[in-house]
CSV table of C-alpha atoms in Angstrom, one decimal:
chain,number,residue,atom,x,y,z
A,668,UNK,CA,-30.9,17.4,-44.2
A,669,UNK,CA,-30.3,13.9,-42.7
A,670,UNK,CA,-27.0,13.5,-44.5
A,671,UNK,CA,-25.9,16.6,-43.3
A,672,UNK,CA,-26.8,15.7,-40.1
A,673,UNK,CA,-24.9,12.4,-40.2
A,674,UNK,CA,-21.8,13.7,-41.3
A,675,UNK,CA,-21.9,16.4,-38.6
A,676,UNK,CA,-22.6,13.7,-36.2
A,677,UNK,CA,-19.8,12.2,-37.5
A,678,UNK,CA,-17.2,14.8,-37.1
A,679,UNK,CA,-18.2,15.2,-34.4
A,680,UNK,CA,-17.9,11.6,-33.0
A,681,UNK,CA,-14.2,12.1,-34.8
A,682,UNK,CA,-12.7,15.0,-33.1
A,683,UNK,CA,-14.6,14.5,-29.5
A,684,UNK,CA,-11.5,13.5,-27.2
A,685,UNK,CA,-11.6,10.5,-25.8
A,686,UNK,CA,-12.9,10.0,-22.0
A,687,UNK,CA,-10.3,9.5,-20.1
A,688,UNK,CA,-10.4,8.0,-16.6
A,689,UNK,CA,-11.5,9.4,-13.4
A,690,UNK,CA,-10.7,8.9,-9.4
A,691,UNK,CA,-14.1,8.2,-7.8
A,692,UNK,CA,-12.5,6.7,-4.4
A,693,UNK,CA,-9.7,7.7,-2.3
A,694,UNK,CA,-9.1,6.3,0.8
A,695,UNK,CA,-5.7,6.9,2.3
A,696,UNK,CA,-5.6,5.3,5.5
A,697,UNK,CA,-1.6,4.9,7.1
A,698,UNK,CA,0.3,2.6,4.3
A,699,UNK,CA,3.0,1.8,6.4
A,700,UNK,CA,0.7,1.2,9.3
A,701,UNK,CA,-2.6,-0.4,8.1
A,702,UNK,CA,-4.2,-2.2,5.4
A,703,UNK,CA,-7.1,0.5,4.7
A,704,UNK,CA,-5.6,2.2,1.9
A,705,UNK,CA,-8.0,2.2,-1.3
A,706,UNK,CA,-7.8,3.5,-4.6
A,707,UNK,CA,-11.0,3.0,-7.0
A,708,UNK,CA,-11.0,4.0,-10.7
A,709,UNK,CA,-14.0,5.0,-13.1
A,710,UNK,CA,-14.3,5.4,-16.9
A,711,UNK,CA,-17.0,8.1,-17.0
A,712,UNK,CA,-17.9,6.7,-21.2
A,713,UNK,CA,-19.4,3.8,-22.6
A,714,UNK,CA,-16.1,2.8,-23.7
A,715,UNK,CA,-14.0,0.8,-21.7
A,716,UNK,CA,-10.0,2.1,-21.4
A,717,UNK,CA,-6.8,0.2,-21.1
A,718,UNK,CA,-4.6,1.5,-18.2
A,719,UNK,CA,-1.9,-0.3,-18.8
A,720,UNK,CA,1.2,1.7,-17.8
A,721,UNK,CA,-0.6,4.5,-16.2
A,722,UNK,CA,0.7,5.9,-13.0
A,723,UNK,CA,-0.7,5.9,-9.8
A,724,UNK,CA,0.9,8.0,-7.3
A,725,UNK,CA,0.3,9.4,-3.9
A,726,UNK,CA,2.3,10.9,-1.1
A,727,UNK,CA,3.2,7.9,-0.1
A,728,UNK,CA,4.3,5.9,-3.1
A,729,UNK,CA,4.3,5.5,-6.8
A,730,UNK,CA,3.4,2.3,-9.1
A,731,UNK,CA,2.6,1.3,-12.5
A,732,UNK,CA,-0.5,-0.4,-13.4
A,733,UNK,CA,-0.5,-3.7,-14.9
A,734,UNK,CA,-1.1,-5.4,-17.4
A,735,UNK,CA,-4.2,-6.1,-18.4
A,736,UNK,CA,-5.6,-3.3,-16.5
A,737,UNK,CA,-9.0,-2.0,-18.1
A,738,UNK,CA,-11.5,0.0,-16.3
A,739,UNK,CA,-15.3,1.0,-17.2
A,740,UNK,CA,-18.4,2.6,-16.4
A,741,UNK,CA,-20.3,-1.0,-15.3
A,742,UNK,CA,-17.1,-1.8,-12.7
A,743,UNK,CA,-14.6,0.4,-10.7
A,744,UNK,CA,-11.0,-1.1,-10.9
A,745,UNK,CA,-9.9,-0.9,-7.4
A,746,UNK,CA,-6.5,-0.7,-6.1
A,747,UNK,CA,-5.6,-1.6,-2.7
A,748,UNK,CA,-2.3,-2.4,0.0
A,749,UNK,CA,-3.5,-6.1,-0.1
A,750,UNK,CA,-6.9,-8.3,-0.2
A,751,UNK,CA,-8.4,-8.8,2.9
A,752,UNK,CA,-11.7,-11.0,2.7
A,753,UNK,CA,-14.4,-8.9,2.1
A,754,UNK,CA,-12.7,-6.3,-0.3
A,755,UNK,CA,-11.7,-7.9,-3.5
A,756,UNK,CA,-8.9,-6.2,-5.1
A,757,UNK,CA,-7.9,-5.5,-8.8
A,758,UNK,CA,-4.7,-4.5,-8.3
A,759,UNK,CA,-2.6,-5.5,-5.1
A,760,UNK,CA,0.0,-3.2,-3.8
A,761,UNK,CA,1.6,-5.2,-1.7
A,762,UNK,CA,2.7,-7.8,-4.7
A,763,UNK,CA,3.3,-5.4,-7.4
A,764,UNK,CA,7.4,-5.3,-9.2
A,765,UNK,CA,7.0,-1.7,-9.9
A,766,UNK,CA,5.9,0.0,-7.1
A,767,UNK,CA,7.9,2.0,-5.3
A,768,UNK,CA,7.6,3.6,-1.8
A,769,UNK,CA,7.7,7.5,-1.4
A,770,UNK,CA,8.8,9.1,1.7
A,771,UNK,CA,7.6,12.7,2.5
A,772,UNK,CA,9.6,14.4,5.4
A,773,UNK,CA,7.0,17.4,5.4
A,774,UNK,CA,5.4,17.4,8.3
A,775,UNK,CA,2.2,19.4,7.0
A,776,UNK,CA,-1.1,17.0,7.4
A,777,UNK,CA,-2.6,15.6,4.1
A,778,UNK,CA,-2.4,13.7,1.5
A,779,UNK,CA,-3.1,13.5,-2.2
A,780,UNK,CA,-3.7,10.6,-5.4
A,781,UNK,CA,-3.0,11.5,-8.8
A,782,UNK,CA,-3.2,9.4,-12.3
A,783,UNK,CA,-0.7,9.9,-14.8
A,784,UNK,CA,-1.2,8.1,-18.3
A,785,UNK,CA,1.4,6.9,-20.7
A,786,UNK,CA,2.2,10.1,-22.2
A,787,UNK,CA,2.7,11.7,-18.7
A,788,UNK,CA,-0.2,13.6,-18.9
A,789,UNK,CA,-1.7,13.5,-15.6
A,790,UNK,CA,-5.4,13.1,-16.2
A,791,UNK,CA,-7.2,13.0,-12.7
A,792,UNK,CA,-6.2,14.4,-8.9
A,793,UNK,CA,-7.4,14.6,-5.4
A,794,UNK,CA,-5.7,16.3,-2.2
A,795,UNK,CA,-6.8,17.2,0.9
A,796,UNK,CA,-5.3,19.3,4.0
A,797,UNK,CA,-6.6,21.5,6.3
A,798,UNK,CA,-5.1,24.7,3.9
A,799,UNK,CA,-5.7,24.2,0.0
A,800,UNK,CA,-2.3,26.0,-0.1
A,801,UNK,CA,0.5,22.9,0.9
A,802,UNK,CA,4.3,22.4,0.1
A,803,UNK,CA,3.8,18.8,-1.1
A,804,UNK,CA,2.6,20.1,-4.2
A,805,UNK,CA,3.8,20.6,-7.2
A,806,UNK,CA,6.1,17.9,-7.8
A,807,UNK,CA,8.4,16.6,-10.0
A,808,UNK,CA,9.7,13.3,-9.6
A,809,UNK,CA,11.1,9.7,-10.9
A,810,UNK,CA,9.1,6.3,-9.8
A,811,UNK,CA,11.5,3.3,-10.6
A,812,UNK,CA,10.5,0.2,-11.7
A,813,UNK,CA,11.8,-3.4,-10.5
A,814,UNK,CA,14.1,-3.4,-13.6
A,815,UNK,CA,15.3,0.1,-12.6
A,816,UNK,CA,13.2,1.9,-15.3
A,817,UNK,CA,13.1,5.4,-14.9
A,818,UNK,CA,9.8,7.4,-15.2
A,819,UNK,CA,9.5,10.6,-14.7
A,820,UNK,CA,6.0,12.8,-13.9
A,821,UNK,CA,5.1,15.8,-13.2
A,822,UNK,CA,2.3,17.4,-10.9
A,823,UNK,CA,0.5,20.6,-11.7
A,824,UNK,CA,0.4,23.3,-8.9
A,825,UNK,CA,-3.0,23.2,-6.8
A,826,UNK,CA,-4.7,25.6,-8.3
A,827,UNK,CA,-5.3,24.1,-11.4
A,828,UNK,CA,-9.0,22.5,-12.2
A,829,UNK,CA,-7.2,19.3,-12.8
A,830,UNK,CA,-7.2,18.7,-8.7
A,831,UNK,CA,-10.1,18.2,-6.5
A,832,UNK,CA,-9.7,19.2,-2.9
A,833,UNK,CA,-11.4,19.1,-0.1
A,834,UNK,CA,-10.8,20.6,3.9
A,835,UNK,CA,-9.6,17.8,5.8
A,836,UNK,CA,-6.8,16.5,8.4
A,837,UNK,CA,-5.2,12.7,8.7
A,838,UNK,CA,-7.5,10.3,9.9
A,839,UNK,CA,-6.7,6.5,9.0
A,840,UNK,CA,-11.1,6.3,8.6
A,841,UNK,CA,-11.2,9.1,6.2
A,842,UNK,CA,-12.5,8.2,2.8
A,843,UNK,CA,-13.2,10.5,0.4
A,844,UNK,CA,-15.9,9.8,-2.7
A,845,UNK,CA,-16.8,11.8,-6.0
A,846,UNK,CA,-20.3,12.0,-6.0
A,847,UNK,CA,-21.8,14.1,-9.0
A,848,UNK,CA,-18.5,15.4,-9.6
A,849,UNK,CA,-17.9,16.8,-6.2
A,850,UNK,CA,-16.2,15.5,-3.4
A,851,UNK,CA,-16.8,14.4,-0.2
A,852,UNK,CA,-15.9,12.8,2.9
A,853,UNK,CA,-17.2,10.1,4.8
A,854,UNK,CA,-15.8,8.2,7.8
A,855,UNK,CA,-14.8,3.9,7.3
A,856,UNK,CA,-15.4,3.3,10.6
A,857,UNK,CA,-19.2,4.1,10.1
A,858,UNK,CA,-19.2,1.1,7.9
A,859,UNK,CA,-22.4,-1.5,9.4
A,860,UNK,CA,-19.4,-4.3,9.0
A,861,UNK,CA,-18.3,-5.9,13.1
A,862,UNK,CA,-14.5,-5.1,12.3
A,863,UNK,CA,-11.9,-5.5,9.4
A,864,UNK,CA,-9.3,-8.1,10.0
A,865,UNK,CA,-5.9,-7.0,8.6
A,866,UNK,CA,-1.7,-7.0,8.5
A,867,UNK,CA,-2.0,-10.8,9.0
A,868,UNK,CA,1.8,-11.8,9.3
A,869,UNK,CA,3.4,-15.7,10.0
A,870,UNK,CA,7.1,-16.3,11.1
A,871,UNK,CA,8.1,-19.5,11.9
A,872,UNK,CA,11.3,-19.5,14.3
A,873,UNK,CA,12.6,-22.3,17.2
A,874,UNK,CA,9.7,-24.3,16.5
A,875,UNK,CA,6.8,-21.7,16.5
A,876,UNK,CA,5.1,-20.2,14.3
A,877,UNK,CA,4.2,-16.3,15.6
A,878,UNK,CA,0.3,-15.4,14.2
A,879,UNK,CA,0.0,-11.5,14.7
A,880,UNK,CA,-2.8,-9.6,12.9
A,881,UNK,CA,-4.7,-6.3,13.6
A,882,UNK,CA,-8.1,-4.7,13.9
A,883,UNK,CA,-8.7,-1.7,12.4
A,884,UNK,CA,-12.3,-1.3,14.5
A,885,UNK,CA,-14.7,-3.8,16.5
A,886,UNK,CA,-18.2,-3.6,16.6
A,887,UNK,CA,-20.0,-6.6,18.8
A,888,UNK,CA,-16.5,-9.0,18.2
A,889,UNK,CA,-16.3,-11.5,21.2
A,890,UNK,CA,-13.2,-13.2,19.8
A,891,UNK,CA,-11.0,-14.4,17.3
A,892,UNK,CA,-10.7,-18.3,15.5
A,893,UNK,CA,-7.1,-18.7,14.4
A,894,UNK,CA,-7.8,-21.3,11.5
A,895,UNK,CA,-4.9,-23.8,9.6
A,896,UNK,CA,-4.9,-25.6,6.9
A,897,UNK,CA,-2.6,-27.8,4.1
A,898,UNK,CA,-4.3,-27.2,1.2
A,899,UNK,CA,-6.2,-23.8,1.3
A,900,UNK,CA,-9.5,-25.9,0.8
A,901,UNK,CA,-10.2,-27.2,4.8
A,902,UNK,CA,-9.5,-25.5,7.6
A,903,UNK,CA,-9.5,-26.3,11.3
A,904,UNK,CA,-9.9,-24.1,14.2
A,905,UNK,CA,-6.6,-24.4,16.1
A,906,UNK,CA,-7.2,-21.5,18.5
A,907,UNK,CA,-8.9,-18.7,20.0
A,908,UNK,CA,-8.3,-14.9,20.8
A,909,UNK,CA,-10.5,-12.7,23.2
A,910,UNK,CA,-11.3,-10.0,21.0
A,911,UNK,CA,-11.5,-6.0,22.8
A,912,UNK,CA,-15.1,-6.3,21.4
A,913,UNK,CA,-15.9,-2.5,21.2
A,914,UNK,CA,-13.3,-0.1,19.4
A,915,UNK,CA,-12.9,2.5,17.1
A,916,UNK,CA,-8.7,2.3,17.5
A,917,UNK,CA,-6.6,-0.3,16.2
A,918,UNK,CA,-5.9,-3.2,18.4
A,919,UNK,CA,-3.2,-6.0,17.9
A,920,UNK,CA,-3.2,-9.7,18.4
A,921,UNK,CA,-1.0,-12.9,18.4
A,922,UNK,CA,-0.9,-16.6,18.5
A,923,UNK,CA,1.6,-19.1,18.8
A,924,UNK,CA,1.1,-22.3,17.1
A,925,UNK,CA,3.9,-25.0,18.2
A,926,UNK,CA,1.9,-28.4,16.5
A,927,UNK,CA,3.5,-28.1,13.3
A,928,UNK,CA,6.0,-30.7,11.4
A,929,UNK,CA,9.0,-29.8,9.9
A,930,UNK,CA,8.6,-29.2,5.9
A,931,UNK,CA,5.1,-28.5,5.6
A,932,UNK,CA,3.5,-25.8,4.2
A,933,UNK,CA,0.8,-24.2,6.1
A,934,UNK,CA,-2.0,-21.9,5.3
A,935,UNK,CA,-3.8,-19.4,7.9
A,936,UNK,CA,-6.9,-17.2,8.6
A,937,UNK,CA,-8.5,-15.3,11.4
A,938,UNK,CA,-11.7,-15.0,11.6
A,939,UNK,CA,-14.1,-13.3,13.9
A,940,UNK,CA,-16.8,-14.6,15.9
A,941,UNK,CA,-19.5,-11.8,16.9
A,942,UNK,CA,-22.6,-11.5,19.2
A,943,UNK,CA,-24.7,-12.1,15.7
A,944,UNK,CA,-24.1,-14.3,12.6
A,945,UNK,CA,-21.6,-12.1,11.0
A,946,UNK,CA,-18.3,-13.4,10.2
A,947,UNK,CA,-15.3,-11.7,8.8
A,948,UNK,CA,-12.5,-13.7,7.8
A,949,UNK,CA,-8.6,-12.3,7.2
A,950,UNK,CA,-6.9,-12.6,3.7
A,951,UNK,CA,-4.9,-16.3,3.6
A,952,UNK,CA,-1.4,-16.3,4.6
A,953,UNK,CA,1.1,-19.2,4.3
A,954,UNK,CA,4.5,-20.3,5.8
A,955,UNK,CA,7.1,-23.6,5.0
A,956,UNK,CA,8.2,-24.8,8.1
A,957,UNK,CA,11.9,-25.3,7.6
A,958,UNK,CA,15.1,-24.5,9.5
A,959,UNK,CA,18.5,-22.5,8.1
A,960,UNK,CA,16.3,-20.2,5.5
A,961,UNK,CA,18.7,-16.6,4.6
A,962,UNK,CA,16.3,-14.7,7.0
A,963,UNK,CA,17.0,-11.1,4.6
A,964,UNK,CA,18.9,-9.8,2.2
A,965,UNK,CA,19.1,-6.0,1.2
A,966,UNK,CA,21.0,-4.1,-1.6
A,967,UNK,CA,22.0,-0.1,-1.2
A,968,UNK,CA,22.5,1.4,-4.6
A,969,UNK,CA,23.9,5.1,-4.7
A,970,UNK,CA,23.5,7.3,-7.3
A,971,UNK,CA,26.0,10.0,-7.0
A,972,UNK,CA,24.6,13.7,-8.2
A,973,UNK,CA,26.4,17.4,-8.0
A,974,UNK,CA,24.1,18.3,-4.9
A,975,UNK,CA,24.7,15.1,-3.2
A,976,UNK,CA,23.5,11.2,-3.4
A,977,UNK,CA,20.8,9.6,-4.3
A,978,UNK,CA,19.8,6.4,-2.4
A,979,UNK,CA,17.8,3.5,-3.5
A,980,UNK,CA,17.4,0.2,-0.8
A,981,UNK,CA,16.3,-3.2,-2.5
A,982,UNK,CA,15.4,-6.0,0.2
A,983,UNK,CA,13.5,-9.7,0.4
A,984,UNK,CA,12.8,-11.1,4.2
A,985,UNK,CA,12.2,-14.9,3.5
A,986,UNK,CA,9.2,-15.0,6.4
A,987,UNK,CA,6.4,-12.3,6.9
A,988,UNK,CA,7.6,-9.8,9.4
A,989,UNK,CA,7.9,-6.1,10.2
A,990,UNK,CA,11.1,-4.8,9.4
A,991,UNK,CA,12.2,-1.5,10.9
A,992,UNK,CA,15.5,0.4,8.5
A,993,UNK,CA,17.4,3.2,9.8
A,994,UNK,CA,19.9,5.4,8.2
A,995,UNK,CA,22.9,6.4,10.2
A,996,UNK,CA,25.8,8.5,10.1
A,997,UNK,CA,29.6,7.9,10.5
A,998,UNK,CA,29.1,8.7,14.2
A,999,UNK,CA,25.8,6.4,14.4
A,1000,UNK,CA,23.3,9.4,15.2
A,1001,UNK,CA,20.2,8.6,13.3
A,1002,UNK,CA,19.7,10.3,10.4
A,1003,UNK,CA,16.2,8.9,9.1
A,1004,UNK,CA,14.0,6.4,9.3
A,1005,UNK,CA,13.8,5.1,6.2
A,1006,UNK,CA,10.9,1.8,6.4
A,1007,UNK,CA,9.0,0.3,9.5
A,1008,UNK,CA,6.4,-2.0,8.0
A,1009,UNK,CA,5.1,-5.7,8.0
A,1010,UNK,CA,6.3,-7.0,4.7
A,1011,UNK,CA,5.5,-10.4,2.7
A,1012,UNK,CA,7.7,-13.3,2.5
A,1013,UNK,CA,9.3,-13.6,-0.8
A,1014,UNK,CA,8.0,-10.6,-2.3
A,1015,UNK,CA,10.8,-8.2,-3.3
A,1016,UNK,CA,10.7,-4.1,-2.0
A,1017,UNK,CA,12.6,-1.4,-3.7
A,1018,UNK,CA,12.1,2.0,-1.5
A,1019,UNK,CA,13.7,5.5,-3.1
A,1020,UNK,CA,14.7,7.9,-0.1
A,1021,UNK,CA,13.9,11.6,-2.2
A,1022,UNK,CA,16.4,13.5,0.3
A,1023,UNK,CA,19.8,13.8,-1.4
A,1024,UNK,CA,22.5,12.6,1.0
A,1025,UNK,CA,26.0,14.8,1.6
A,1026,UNK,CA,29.3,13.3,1.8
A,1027,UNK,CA,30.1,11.1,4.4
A,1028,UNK,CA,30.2,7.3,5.3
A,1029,UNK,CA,26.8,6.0,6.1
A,1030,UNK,CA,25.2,2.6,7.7
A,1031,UNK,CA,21.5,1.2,6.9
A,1032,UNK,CA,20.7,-0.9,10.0
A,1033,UNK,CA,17.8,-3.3,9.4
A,1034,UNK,CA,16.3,-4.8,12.5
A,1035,UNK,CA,13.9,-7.9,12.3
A,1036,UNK,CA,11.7,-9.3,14.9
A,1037,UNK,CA,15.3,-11.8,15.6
A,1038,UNK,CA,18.2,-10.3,13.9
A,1039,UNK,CA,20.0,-7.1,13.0
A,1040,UNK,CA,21.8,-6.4,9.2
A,1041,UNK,CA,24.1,-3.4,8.0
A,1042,UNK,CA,25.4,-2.4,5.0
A,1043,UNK,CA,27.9,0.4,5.0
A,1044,UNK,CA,28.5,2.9,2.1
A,1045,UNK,CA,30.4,6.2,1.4
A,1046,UNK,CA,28.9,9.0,-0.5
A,1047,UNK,CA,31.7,11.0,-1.7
């Protein structure tokens, strides 16, 4: 009787398909807009799984996991725009070659996250919207890597079980959890933390270097310490900001820093100083102080199709600034806008526009916080 129980047990350990992973965390925050976007990953087994190659993709972009990516039971993998202090990342967004920015032009509120392993299977989902009935799903549709791989994926109308969904409108605090399967919402500004410190951006021009950051709340903040360094190890306080102290909106801030020397590289953090002991600090962001640097550089590519063009924008700003990218026609009425974001020195951005363009000659305008750039292009 026991060996008949072992090889059942067996077989049964054989066929059993293999856990595959699950969405636990979804908060969707405004990616172009803030740095609370949040994505966290659980393998439901005792076996750990390699996501290597999986897809991640939301309403708002689509990316690739890396390599090396492995999630478990013991430790979500989490996912995120960019690490800022307290929230160790994973995987950060904001460096990754093959991610690639969606843009929706529905105007129906909502959003969604879906997974997508190697075989293009999607495995997990989440939306929500006020209606469980919403145009941005299904979809088919290609993410593109850096090298201009093409994937293609698919995602299964809304009534399948596949998608979780829950009765909700756009609110950058939402965040949704799976808890015993089901799932729920809770709000992030609830959160016992005095504020969260993000979109920390340097730009060094004329002899100034430009601090600007954001708060996404403030609970109890008095101020903010602008703190330098040279070698990311000691930092000195070369400033101060008064803080709003009380909010549940976003507020901005800046600071101009004009003791610097030419060829240095410089290294800084906010952090906040509260009516108790709690500190928050920013995530670090550097800038080389040095003159005549290319500014930006962007690449259209067109892919001509029988219902129109497709259009595809590569760009690199050599200092950490928001960058605002229009699309306009031959008699310069806007057409779209196509990017307004803060964006990472260095770091390359590919963005896919999904609507297919008509014939015509077209100009993408790119305004930074100095300079304009246009490239012109016909679709014919």
């Amino acid at each position: 009787m026991k060996l008949i129980l072992g090889i059942i047990g067996l077989c049964l350990t054989t066929w059993l398909p293999a856990q595959e992973v699950l969405i636990t965390r979804f908060q969707p925050g405004n990616y172009l807009a803030d740095n609370l976007h949040l994505v966290e990953l659980r393998c439901p087994g005792r076996n750990r799984v390699n996501v290597e190659g999986y897809l991640l993709v939301t309403r708002d972009y689509s990316v690739r996991l890396p390599k090396g990516a492995v999630v478990s039971a013991s430790k979500p993998f989490v996912i995120g725009k960019m690490n800022s202090g307290d929230r160790p990342l994973d995987f950060e967004l904001n460096s990754a070659p093959d991610f690639l920015i969606r843009f929706h032009l529905m105007e129906t509120e909502g959003n969604y996250v879906a997974l997508i392993n190697r075989n293009g299977k999607m495995v997990d989902g989440f939306y929500y919207s006020p209606q469980p009935n919403v145009p941005f799903l299904p979809e088919r549709d290609t993410s593109i890597t850096f090298d201009r791989e093409r994937l293609p994926f698919f995602l299964p109308p809304e009534n399948r079980p596949i998608w979780g969904y829950l009765d909700a409108r756009d609110d950058p605090n939402n965040e949704f959890e799976r808890v015993q399967g089901k799932w729920t919402l809770k709000n992030a500004s609830s959160t016992s933390e005095p504020t969260d410190i993000t979109d920390l951006t340097l730009r060094y021009f004329d002899g100034i270097v430009t601090v600007k950051w954001a708060s996404a709340f403030e609970k109890g903040v008095e101020s903010y310490a602008i703190e330098r360094s040279i070698d990311q190890k000691t930092f000195e306080q070369i400033g101060e900001v008064k803080a709003v102290g009380l909010s549940t909106e976003f507020n901005y801030y800046a600071f101009y820093d004009k003791n610097i020397e030419l060829g240095r590289d410089y290294f800084y953090r906010i952090r906040s100083i509260t009516e108790g002991e709690r500190e928050m600090f920013s995530k670090l962001s550097s800038v080389r102080i040095e003159e005549g640097l290319e500014e930006f550089s962007m690449e259209v590519i067109v892919a001509p199709h029988s219902d129109g063009a497709e259009l595809n924008l590569r760009f690199i700003s050599a200092y950490s600034q928001e960058i605002r990218i229009k699309l306009l026609d031959e008699r310069m009425s806007e057409v779209a806008i196509l990017f307004q974001d803060y964006v990472t020195a260095d770091q390359p951005n590919l963005l896919k526009v999904a609507r297919r363009l008509p014939s015509g000659t077209y100009l993408v305008l790119a305004s930074t916080e100095t300079r304009r750039f246009g490239k012109e292009f016909v679709v014919k």
